[in-house]
Amino acid sequence: LGDNARGSAGKATSSPAENYLLARRRTLQVVVSALLTESGFESAEKAAVETLTEMLQSYITEIGRCAKAYCEHTARSVPTLSDTVVTLIEMGFNVDTLPIYAKRSQRMVITAPPVTNAPVTPKALSAGQKRTHPAHIPSHFPEFPDPHTYIKTPTFREPVSDYQVVREKAATQRRDVERALTRFIAKTGETQSLFKDDITTFPLIAARPSTIPYLSALLPSELELQALEETDSSEQDDQTDGENTAGNAITDDPGADKENSMLPPSGVVPSTKASEDNVIDNPYLRPVKKPKVRRKK
Amino acid sequence: MSNEDLYHKVVGYVELTIFPTVVNLNRIKLNSKQCRIYRVRVNDLEAPFLYNDPTLEVCHHESKQRNLNYFSSAYTAAVSAVDPDAGHGELVIKVPSELWKQGDDLKVLKVYIEFSLDQPKGGLHFVVPDVEGSMAERGAHVFGSCDEKMKIFSCHRFWFPCVDSYSELCTWKLEFTVDASMVAVSCGDLVETIYTHDMRKKTFHYILPIPTAAPNISLAVGPFEILVDPYMHEVTHFCLPQLLPLLKHSMSFLHEIFEFYEEILTCRYPYSCFKTVFVDEAYVQVSSYASMSIFSTNLLHSAMIIDQTPQTRRCLAQALAQQFFGCFISRMSWADEWVLKGISGYIYGLYLKKTFGVNEYRHWIKQELDKIVEYELKMGGVLLHPTFSGGKEKDNPTPHLHFSIKHPHTLSWEYYKMFQCKAHLVMRLIENRISMEFMLQVFNKLLSLASTASSQKYQSHMWSQMLLSTHAFLKSISNVSGKDIGPLIKQWVDQSGVVKFFGSFAFNRKRNVLELEIRQDYTSSGTQKYVGPIKVTVQELDGSFNHMLQIEENSLKHDIPCHSKSRRNKKKKIPLMNGEEVDMDLSAMDADSPLLWIRIDPDMSILRKVEFEQADFMWQYQLRYERDVVAQEEAISALEKFPTPASRLALTDILEQEQCFYKVRMQACFCLAKIANAMVSTWQGPPAMKSLFTRMFCCKSCPNIVKTNNFINFQSYFLQKTMPVAMALLRDVQNLCPKDVLNFILDLIKYNDNRKNKFSDNYYRADLIEALTNSLTPAISINNEVRTVDNLNADVRLILEEITRFLNMEKLLPSFRNTITVSCLRAIRQLQKNGHIPSDPSLFKSYAQYGHFVDVRIAALEALVDYTRVERSSGELQWLLSMVQNDPVHYVRHKILGLLCKNPPFTKTTDSALCNEALVDQLWKFMNSGASHDWRLRCDAVNLYYMLFGLTRPSCLPLPELGLVLNLKEKKAVLNPTIKPELGVGAVMDTPASIGIHGFNTMEDEDIDMETVHDSQAFIHHHLNLLERPSTPGKHTHTHTHTHTHTHYIHVLKTLLIQFSAILFIWHQITTTVISMYGPYEQALGNSGKEKLPFNRKKPAKPASGRGTHLPQLVGGEGD
């Protein structure tokens, strides 16, 4: 284990920030190793140690994040002990056991991590000259932010107006969309293949018989319909409102009430329109007559 | 599941009122098939009846006979045995003896028949989409989606007992009780619709006061949407749910067709109303019945579809023409069928001329002429007006055919189509002879006679004016025109065959005479000799001149003097036939001859094929300058033989000429591709048509990108569709499709953009796929390696990529009539056939299944049939044959057999492992009994059998013991005469003259008839024997004089049918039907209206639904 730690320590790192983080990490690893030894392990797989380190790190990070949140909640900027305690309690840790645990006899002492410089946050890229305060603003006020945060910098490219390119693009785009879509459908459903050995190169969506095949074959798709509507949206007759009339006509018959609800409306029944429009006298639009009450059933 | 049974059941009740014209009427014969007859009563007395259908199983007992000659004669005999025109029928009713001989007063007989129809295989067709749910759910469902629809096709004896003959007229009263969600559409006027007492059903009452024959009666029931024609309120259109918008568009021009026919015939539409019904799974695309027509629902289209529009209009025009001639006026006998088909086809042609223009009309006539010529030369003659003098087999007027043309039921479907085609062409020949004006006068006369007759009360001969015979038609023509068209009729109607001319010429410079030689081939099959006038048009430098030559026995050469001296006057314009004067570049022509081109029979006034020889430049002049589209098309096909730069130029010029008829330009595309291939080594410049297409349809700025689609100009639309298809046929020196062309087509697909287009581009895209298919050439295969994705040719990979994408997109955005799927399936089969991808039928099998759109199924079946032939796969053949037997759609079954005939897995002349005894037995069994419910299917099976095994006993069978005698002289096998005697039944043999042929007027044969009728075997054999016996004088000679025939019918049949009524109860959602025929003569006979009420209350089982009791008033109510 020690070898391992040393090995990684020996690795040269490039930036101070990374160096700093690595050092912390290393300490954590040592802590984990120590705890493992304490618990009686003689050796551990590297991956297991890594995982435990990871867990420990995230546990500590969570304590920190949470404590910070508590402190900020009470309008402070630096967490106090009580923040940490509350956090620990919140995370389900029994705080009372902590002092005893800290003073346990078999604990191992770990050397403090080497002091490394905390990484300096790199300066934000500054663009342009920062504006100085105008005269009416006192100088102790914060400085203006970088100009790029509030100044509009217009950038635009010449739009593609070349006909050929536009067509090319539209065609490619459509083809890509179509291919992606069909492949998706093919992947998620049943397929057929032209090659027995390879079912993925040219997947065909399986043919599925439908109950009423002529509907999809004859009716224009919605896409096409939209286009059509633009051209002639004039005549849309409504032959559908006839049902009610038919229903009303029958409701007079007390015996028929029940069946009435079952009568499916259809174009057969005369539409109100037809009865209003006296010009059209078509036998198929005339109301259905009630049976004559000639004799009892 | 038990519901399922109910769905396909019809229970019916028929009442016939019969006015006997003979004293000894003791037997009534009716046509009825697959009905279960429960009970028959005559005037309230129970009547014994016999039901025997000899066509159920054509050849009984025998198991060894497998030759088609035998089958055909047996089948003809079986059909004859129940032929209503000869007074026969499947159902024989014995009139109770109490009703016999009631003195001289011939009383009206009423025959009541109760019957049911269970799961009918033919006649009635039920379409019940497989929708789940209980009854109530289904009921609730009816509103939105189409749950059930039902319709019917012609063969009437299949669905109710009747006299299934066009010559038996009577008036009708029909009642249909159906579920309240359904509409029952039938012939005649809808008088009223009444709910049944439980309010769950409705009864539709129809009355057809115009005397009509049973085959012209039909019925369609379904949850139809109703559209009253906005222009003519007496016309109503019906379609299946959700299709109403399509119906509106498709029917928006029907009134124009009406107006056109009424105007040219100067006669009003004979019925008081007209109904069009569009149904799914239709038997045929168009079928006309009295006052209604049933169409395939696939004819409906939206305004975006270009290609379907003219086809739908044609179908409507056809249907309407048949309303006048075919329904209102029907045929006297089967031999007169050609007159009605001819007239309706002819007036339909006039409509085409008016609507689509003279070019289209002439193009159509040429097409029809080419079709009939090709068929007759291949299959032997088509005879329009067959005469059967004796019943003898030797007198068969068409010995070259493998079926009998004596009955419509034994005809091959293709033959019948050609028959119709020839009929209207002959009608056009008559028009050429007597002028259109007279022709229309004749039609008008026939119609007005018929409509006078139709409004008459029944009198024995009055209604016969509504039946048209050849004789009456010819008489009417000679009365009106005063011209004798006897020779014309003799040549084309009484004789079969077409004329085959070979022409060549030489120019005699000294005499300035054109020496024309016209030879004929009248010895090969399907030809006949022509003697008579022929028109020859010669285009000379000084103009166009017509010459009438006389074709005589021995004169082959004809001298035609030329008008112009060979080019004296150079700069002069050349006058054409139509008066136009044009400049021509005359440098190509022979300096010594003034002839530009010569045409033989330019008006197509002979049914002929002309092979004419003239120099290539003459064809080129003809193509460029002759204004007749027929001449242009002839020139194009002739130019295929002259692959020269000059031909190329002429074709390219035509392609570019926008005034030129678009179909000619389309044809020029294909010719140009052929020429380019023939001159591949010397071809200069880019691939043929490419620069032309670029100029016409691509962007000016970037010539490799096609313009966004705009199909507003139909001519250029069709050209745009055709050119890539033709271009893909180009081949380079290696016989591969040039890379340029393939990339060009792929670019067309890539850049295709239809967003701004008013019309759908589905046909265009389908054609682009066809172009890809055409570009395929056989794969180079090394050591028969298995085809895998890895060794795919790069070009093929691109093609396959496109096809896959198209086929997949079609699942998400289906195109109109799934045209793209159809093209893709063809392309895939082509890829398989050329060895690019592994040959595999499973994809096609899945597309061939029931539940796909019918066009897709047919395309898949076509591929499967091809696969069967190429791979000789017996598994697939079996699969196809089982589909023929089991598929729910009649059209598909018919089509499979048709496809198998067209592309047979093997023929009689080739050996194949597929040809084995089991297959022979299977097909034989199917012909013999399996297809008894569908005439068309049975004849298709006969065709296939003929195609596979020929007329004689199939070679793969072991020879039976002396079962056959091979007659080497006639090259056919005949029944061994030694086995004949045992076939006949003694009793029948002994009284040949008295058997059924004469029907009811022979009392003495009663016993024999009744006893033997049980045994249809004996029945058939008896008829077989009749066929071979010398004809008995006076027997069955109805073709000589039609008046005579008619009286014969009156004698035999009019006895039968004067009033007819029927009830049909169609179970469940499609429910009860009542049909009743009644005659207005009834009052003339002095019967009270009450008495003739067809339905007495005694009728048990069925609830009496409200039926009209006031028939007499209704009789006159057809005036409006």
CSV table of C-alpha atoms in Angstrom, one decimal, chain B residues 183-459:
chain,number,residue,atom,x,y,z
B,183,VAL,CA,-77.5,0.9,-45.9
B,184,ALA,CA,-78.8,-1.5,-48.5
B,185,VAL,CA,-78.4,-0.2,-52.0
B,186,SER,CA,-80.1,-2.1,-54.7
B,187,CYS,CA,-81.7,-1.7,-58.1
B,188,GLY,CA,-84.7,0.6,-58.7
B,189,ASP,CA,-86.2,3.3,-56.6
B,190,LEU,CA,-86.0,3.3,-52.9
B,191,VAL,CA,-89.6,3.7,-51.9
B,192,GLU,CA,-89.2,3.9,-48.2
B,193,THR,CA,-87.1,2.8,-45.3
B,194,ILE,CA,-88.9,1.4,-42.3
B,195,TYR,CA,-87.6,0.4,-38.9
B,196,THR,CA,-88.5,-3.1,-37.7
B,197,HIS,CA,-90.5,-3.3,-34.5
B,198,ASP,CA,-87.5,-3.7,-32.3
B,199,MET,CA,-85.9,-0.6,-33.9
B,200,ARG,CA,-82.7,-2.5,-34.4
B,201,LYS,CA,-83.1,-3.0,-38.1
B,202,LYS,CA,-84.3,-1.2,-41.1
B,203,THR,CA,-86.1,-2.5,-44.1
B,204,PHE,CA,-85.3,-0.9,-47.5
B,205,HIS,CA,-88.1,-1.2,-50.0
B,206,TYR,CA,-87.1,-1.0,-53.6
B,207,ILE,CA,-89.3,-1.1,-56.7
B,208,LEU,CA,-88.0,-1.5,-60.1
B,209,PRO,CA,-90.8,-0.9,-62.6
B,210,ILE,CA,-88.7,-1.3,-65.6
B,211,PRO,CA,-88.5,-5.0,-66.7
B,212,THR,CA,-85.1,-6.3,-65.9
B,213,ALA,CA,-83.4,-9.6,-66.1
B,214,ALA,CA,-82.1,-11.3,-63.0
B,215,PRO,CA,-78.4,-10.9,-63.8
B,216,ASN,CA,-78.9,-7.1,-63.8
B,217,ILE,CA,-80.1,-7.1,-60.2
B,218,SER,CA,-77.6,-6.5,-57.5
B,219,LEU,CA,-77.3,-5.5,-53.9
B,220,ALA,CA,-74.7,-3.8,-51.8
B,221,VAL,CA,-75.0,-3.5,-48.0
B,222,GLY,CA,-72.6,-1.7,-45.8
B,223,PRO,CA,-72.2,1.2,-43.4
B,224,PHE,CA,-71.9,3.5,-46.4
B,225,GLU,CA,-71.5,7.2,-46.4
B,226,ILE,CA,-74.0,8.9,-48.6
B,227,LEU,CA,-73.4,11.7,-51.1
B,228,VAL,CA,-76.1,13.1,-53.2
B,229,ASP,CA,-74.7,14.4,-56.4
B,230,PRO,CA,-74.7,18.2,-56.2
B,231,TYR,CA,-75.6,18.5,-59.9
B,232,MET,CA,-78.1,15.7,-60.2
B,233,HIS,CA,-80.1,15.0,-57.1
B,234,GLU,CA,-81.4,11.7,-58.4
B,235,VAL,CA,-77.9,10.4,-58.4
B,236,THR,CA,-76.5,9.1,-55.2
B,237,HIS,CA,-73.0,8.0,-54.4
B,238,PHE,CA,-72.0,5.6,-51.7
B,239,CYS,CA,-68.6,4.9,-50.2
B,240,LEU,CA,-67.2,3.2,-47.2
B,241,PRO,CA,-66.6,5.3,-44.0
B,242,GLN,CA,-63.9,7.9,-44.0
B,243,LEU,CA,-63.7,8.1,-47.8
B,244,LEU,CA,-66.3,10.8,-48.3
B,245,PRO,CA,-63.9,13.5,-49.2
B,246,LEU,CA,-62.4,11.3,-51.9
B,247,LEU,CA,-65.9,10.4,-53.1
B,248,LYS,CA,-66.8,14.0,-53.5
B,249,HIS,CA,-63.8,14.7,-55.6
B,250,SER,CA,-64.0,11.6,-57.7
B,251,MET,CA,-67.7,12.1,-58.5
B,252,SER,CA,-67.5,15.8,-59.2
B,253,PHE,CA,-67.5,15.3,-63.0
B,254,LEU,CA,-70.0,12.4,-63.3
B,255,HIS,CA,-72.7,14.8,-64.5
B,256,GLU,CA,-70.7,15.6,-67.5
B,257,ILE,CA,-70.7,12.0,-68.6
B,258,PHE,CA,-74.4,11.9,-68.1
B,259,GLU,CA,-74.9,15.0,-70.2
B,260,PHE,CA,-72.7,13.7,-72.9
B,261,TYR,CA,-74.5,10.3,-73.3
B,262,GLU,CA,-77.9,11.9,-73.1
B,263,GLU,CA,-77.0,14.3,-75.7
B,264,ILE,CA,-75.4,12.0,-78.3
B,265,LEU,CA,-78.1,9.4,-77.8
B,266,THR,CA,-80.8,12.1,-77.7
B,267,CYS,CA,-82.4,10.0,-75.0
B,268,ARG,CA,-82.8,10.4,-71.3
B,269,TYR,CA,-81.2,8.1,-68.9
B,270,PRO,CA,-83.7,5.3,-68.7
B,271,TYR,CA,-83.9,4.8,-65.0
B,272,SER,CA,-85.3,7.3,-62.6
B,273,CYS,CA,-82.3,7.2,-60.4
B,274,PHE,CA,-78.7,6.1,-60.5
B,275,LYS,CA,-76.5,4.9,-57.7
B,276,THR,CA,-72.8,4.4,-57.5
B,277,VAL,CA,-71.4,2.2,-54.8
B,278,PHE,CA,-67.7,1.9,-54.0
B,279,VAL,CA,-66.8,-1.3,-52.2
B,280,ASP,CA,-63.7,-3.0,-51.1
B,281,GLU,CA,-62.5,-6.3,-52.5
B,282,ALA,CA,-64.6,-5.8,-55.6
B,283,TYR,CA,-64.9,-8.8,-58.0
B,284,VAL,CA,-64.2,-6.5,-61.0
B,285,GLN,CA,-63.4,-2.8,-61.1
B,286,VAL,CA,-66.6,-1.9,-62.7
B,287,SER,CA,-69.9,-3.7,-62.8
B,288,SER,CA,-73.2,-2.2,-64.0
B,289,TYR,CA,-76.6,-3.3,-62.9
B,290,ALA,CA,-80.0,-1.8,-63.5
B,291,SER,CA,-79.8,1.8,-62.2
B,292,MET,CA,-76.7,1.1,-60.1
B,293,SER,CA,-73.1,0.4,-60.6
B,294,ILE,CA,-70.6,-1.2,-58.2
B,295,PHE,CA,-67.0,0.0,-58.4
B,296,SER,CA,-63.9,-0.9,-56.6
B,297,THR,CA,-63.2,1.4,-53.8
B,298,ASN,CA,-59.7,1.8,-55.1
B,299,LEU,CA,-60.9,4.0,-57.9
B,300,LEU,CA,-61.5,6.8,-55.4
B,301,HIS,CA,-58.8,9.4,-55.3
B,302,SER,CA,-58.1,12.9,-54.0
B,303,ALA,CA,-57.4,16.0,-56.0
B,304,MET,CA,-53.7,15.5,-55.6
B,305,ILE,CA,-53.5,12.4,-57.7
B,306,ILE,CA,-52.9,12.8,-61.4
B,307,ASP,CA,-52.5,9.3,-62.8
B,308,GLN,CA,-55.6,7.8,-61.3
B,309,THR,CA,-58.0,10.6,-62.4
B,310,PRO,CA,-58.3,9.6,-66.1
B,311,GLN,CA,-58.6,6.0,-65.2
B,312,THR,CA,-61.4,6.6,-62.7
B,313,ARG,CA,-63.2,8.8,-65.3
B,314,ARG,CA,-62.9,6.0,-67.8
B,315,CYS,CA,-64.4,3.5,-65.4
B,316,LEU,CA,-67.3,5.7,-64.7
B,317,ALA,CA,-67.9,6.4,-68.4
B,318,GLN,CA,-67.8,2.7,-69.0
B,319,ALA,CA,-70.3,2.0,-66.3
B,320,LEU,CA,-72.6,4.6,-67.5
B,321,ALA,CA,-72.5,3.4,-71.1
B,322,GLN,CA,-73.4,0.0,-69.9
B,323,GLN,CA,-76.4,1.4,-68.1
B,324,PHE,CA,-77.9,2.2,-71.5
B,325,PHE,CA,-76.7,-0.9,-73.4
B,326,GLY,CA,-76.3,-3.9,-71.2
B,327,CYS,CA,-78.6,-3.1,-68.4
B,328,PHE,CA,-81.6,-1.2,-69.8
B,329,ILE,CA,-81.3,-3.0,-73.1
B,330,SER,CA,-80.0,-6.4,-72.6
B,331,ARG,CA,-79.0,-9.3,-74.8
B,332,MET,CA,-81.4,-11.7,-76.4
B,333,SER,CA,-79.0,-14.6,-76.1
B,334,TRP,CA,-75.3,-15.1,-75.4
B,335,ALA,CA,-74.6,-15.0,-79.1
B,336,ASP,CA,-75.8,-11.4,-79.2
B,337,GLU,CA,-73.5,-10.3,-76.4
B,338,TRP,CA,-71.2,-8.6,-78.9
B,339,VAL,CA,-73.8,-6.1,-79.9
B,340,LEU,CA,-74.2,-4.7,-76.4
B,341,LYS,CA,-70.6,-4.8,-75.5
B,342,GLY,CA,-69.9,-3.2,-78.9
B,343,ILE,CA,-72.3,-0.4,-78.5
B,344,SER,CA,-71.4,0.4,-74.9
B,345,GLY,CA,-67.7,0.3,-75.9
B,346,TYR,CA,-68.4,2.4,-78.9
B,347,ILE,CA,-70.2,5.2,-77.1
B,348,TYR,CA,-67.6,5.0,-74.3
B,349,GLY,CA,-65.1,5.6,-77.1
B,350,LEU,CA,-67.0,8.7,-78.2
B,351,TYR,CA,-66.8,10.0,-74.7
B,352,LEU,CA,-63.1,9.4,-74.6
B,353,LYS,CA,-62.8,11.3,-77.8
B,354,LYS,CA,-64.7,14.3,-76.5
B,355,THR,CA,-63.1,14.4,-73.1
B,356,PHE,CA,-59.5,13.4,-73.7
B,357,GLY,CA,-59.2,14.5,-77.3
B,358,VAL,CA,-58.8,13.0,-80.7
B,359,ASN,CA,-55.2,12.1,-80.1
B,360,GLU,CA,-56.0,10.1,-77.0
B,361,TYR,CA,-58.9,8.4,-78.8
B,362,ARG,CA,-56.8,7.4,-81.8
B,363,HIS,CA,-54.1,6.2,-79.6
B,364,TRP,CA,-56.6,4.2,-77.6
B,365,ILE,CA,-58.0,2.7,-80.8
B,366,LYS,CA,-54.6,1.7,-82.0
B,367,GLN,CA,-53.8,0.2,-78.6
B,368,GLU,CA,-57.0,-1.9,-78.7
B,369,LEU,CA,-56.3,-2.9,-82.2
B,370,ASP,CA,-52.8,-4.0,-81.4
B,371,LYS,CA,-54.1,-5.9,-78.4
B,372,ILE,CA,-56.7,-7.8,-80.3
B,373,VAL,CA,-54.3,-8.5,-83.2
B,374,GLU,CA,-51.7,-9.8,-80.8
B,375,TYR,CA,-54.1,-12.0,-79.0
B,376,GLU,CA,-55.7,-13.5,-82.0
B,377,LEU,CA,-52.4,-14.2,-83.7
B,378,LYS,CA,-51.2,-15.9,-80.5
B,379,MET,CA,-54.3,-17.7,-79.3
B,380,GLY,CA,-56.4,-18.1,-82.4
B,381,GLY,CA,-59.4,-16.1,-83.5
B,382,VAL,CA,-62.0,-14.4,-81.4
B,383,LEU,CA,-65.4,-15.1,-82.7
B,384,LEU,CA,-68.1,-12.4,-81.9
B,385,HIS,CA,-71.2,-14.2,-83.1
B,386,PRO,CA,-70.8,-17.9,-82.8
B,387,THR,CA,-73.5,-20.1,-84.3
B,388,PHE,CA,-74.1,-23.6,-83.1
B,389,SER,CA,-76.0,-25.4,-85.7
B,390,GLY,CA,-76.2,-28.8,-84.2
B,391,GLY,CA,-75.1,-29.7,-80.7
B,392,LYS,CA,-72.2,-31.5,-82.2
B,393,GLU,CA,-68.7,-31.2,-81.1
B,394,LYS,CA,-67.5,-31.2,-84.7
B,395,ASP,CA,-69.4,-28.0,-85.3
B,396,ASN,CA,-67.5,-26.2,-82.7
B,397,PRO,CA,-66.7,-22.9,-84.4
B,398,THR,CA,-63.6,-22.3,-82.4
B,399,PRO,CA,-61.7,-25.6,-82.4
B,400,HIS,CA,-58.4,-23.8,-81.7
B,401,LEU,CA,-59.5,-22.9,-78.2
B,402,HIS,CA,-59.2,-25.1,-75.2
B,403,PHE,CA,-62.6,-24.0,-73.9
B,404,SER,CA,-66.0,-23.7,-75.3
B,405,ILE,CA,-67.4,-20.3,-76.2
B,406,LYS,CA,-70.9,-21.6,-76.1
B,407,HIS,CA,-71.6,-20.2,-72.7
B,408,PRO,CA,-70.3,-17.2,-70.9
B,409,HIS,CA,-69.5,-19.4,-68.0
B,410,THR,CA,-66.9,-21.5,-69.9
B,411,LEU,CA,-65.0,-18.6,-71.4
B,412,SER,CA,-61.5,-17.7,-70.4
B,413,TRP,CA,-61.5,-14.3,-68.8
B,414,GLU,CA,-58.8,-13.0,-71.1
B,415,TYR,CA,-60.8,-14.2,-74.1
B,416,TYR,CA,-63.8,-12.3,-72.9
B,417,LYS,CA,-61.8,-9.1,-72.5
B,418,MET,CA,-60.6,-9.5,-76.0
B,419,PHE,CA,-64.1,-10.2,-77.1
B,420,GLN,CA,-65.3,-6.9,-75.7
B,421,CYS,CA,-62.3,-5.2,-77.3
B,422,LYS,CA,-63.1,-6.6,-80.7
B,423,ALA,CA,-66.8,-5.9,-80.3
B,424,HIS,CA,-66.3,-2.1,-79.9
B,425,LEU,CA,-63.7,-2.1,-82.7
B,426,VAL,CA,-66.2,-3.7,-85.0
B,427,MET,CA,-68.8,-1.2,-84.0
B,428,ARG,CA,-66.4,1.5,-85.0
B,429,LEU,CA,-65.9,-0.3,-88.4
B,430,ILE,CA,-69.7,-0.1,-88.8
B,431,GLU,CA,-69.6,3.6,-88.0
B,432,ASN,CA,-66.9,4.0,-90.7
B,433,ARG,CA,-69.2,2.4,-93.1
B,434,ILE,CA,-72.5,4.1,-92.3
B,435,SER,CA,-71.3,7.4,-90.6
B,436,MET,CA,-71.7,8.3,-87.0
B,437,GLU,CA,-74.9,10.2,-87.5
B,438,PHE,CA,-76.7,7.0,-88.7
B,439,MET,CA,-75.0,5.1,-86.0
B,440,LEU,CA,-76.4,7.3,-83.3
B,441,GLN,CA,-79.8,7.3,-85.0
B,442,VAL,CA,-79.8,3.5,-84.7
B,443,PHE,CA,-79.0,3.7,-81.0
B,444,ASN,CA,-81.6,6.3,-80.5
B,445,LYS,CA,-84.2,4.1,-82.2
B,446,LEU,CA,-83.3,1.1,-80.2
B,447,LEU,CA,-83.5,3.1,-77.0
B,448,SER,CA,-86.8,4.7,-77.8
B,449,LEU,CA,-88.3,1.4,-78.8
B,450,ALA,CA,-87.1,-0.1,-75.5
B,451,SER,CA,-88.4,2.7,-73.4
B,452,THR,CA,-91.8,2.5,-75.0
B,453,ALA,CA,-91.8,-1.2,-74.3
B,454,SER,CA,-90.6,-0.8,-70.8
B,455,SER,CA,-93.6,1.4,-69.8
B,456,GLN,CA,-96.0,-1.1,-71.3
B,457,LYS,CA,-97.9,-3.5,-69.2
B,458,TYR,CA,-96.9,-7.0,-69.8
B,459,GLN,CA,-97.9,-8.3,-73.1
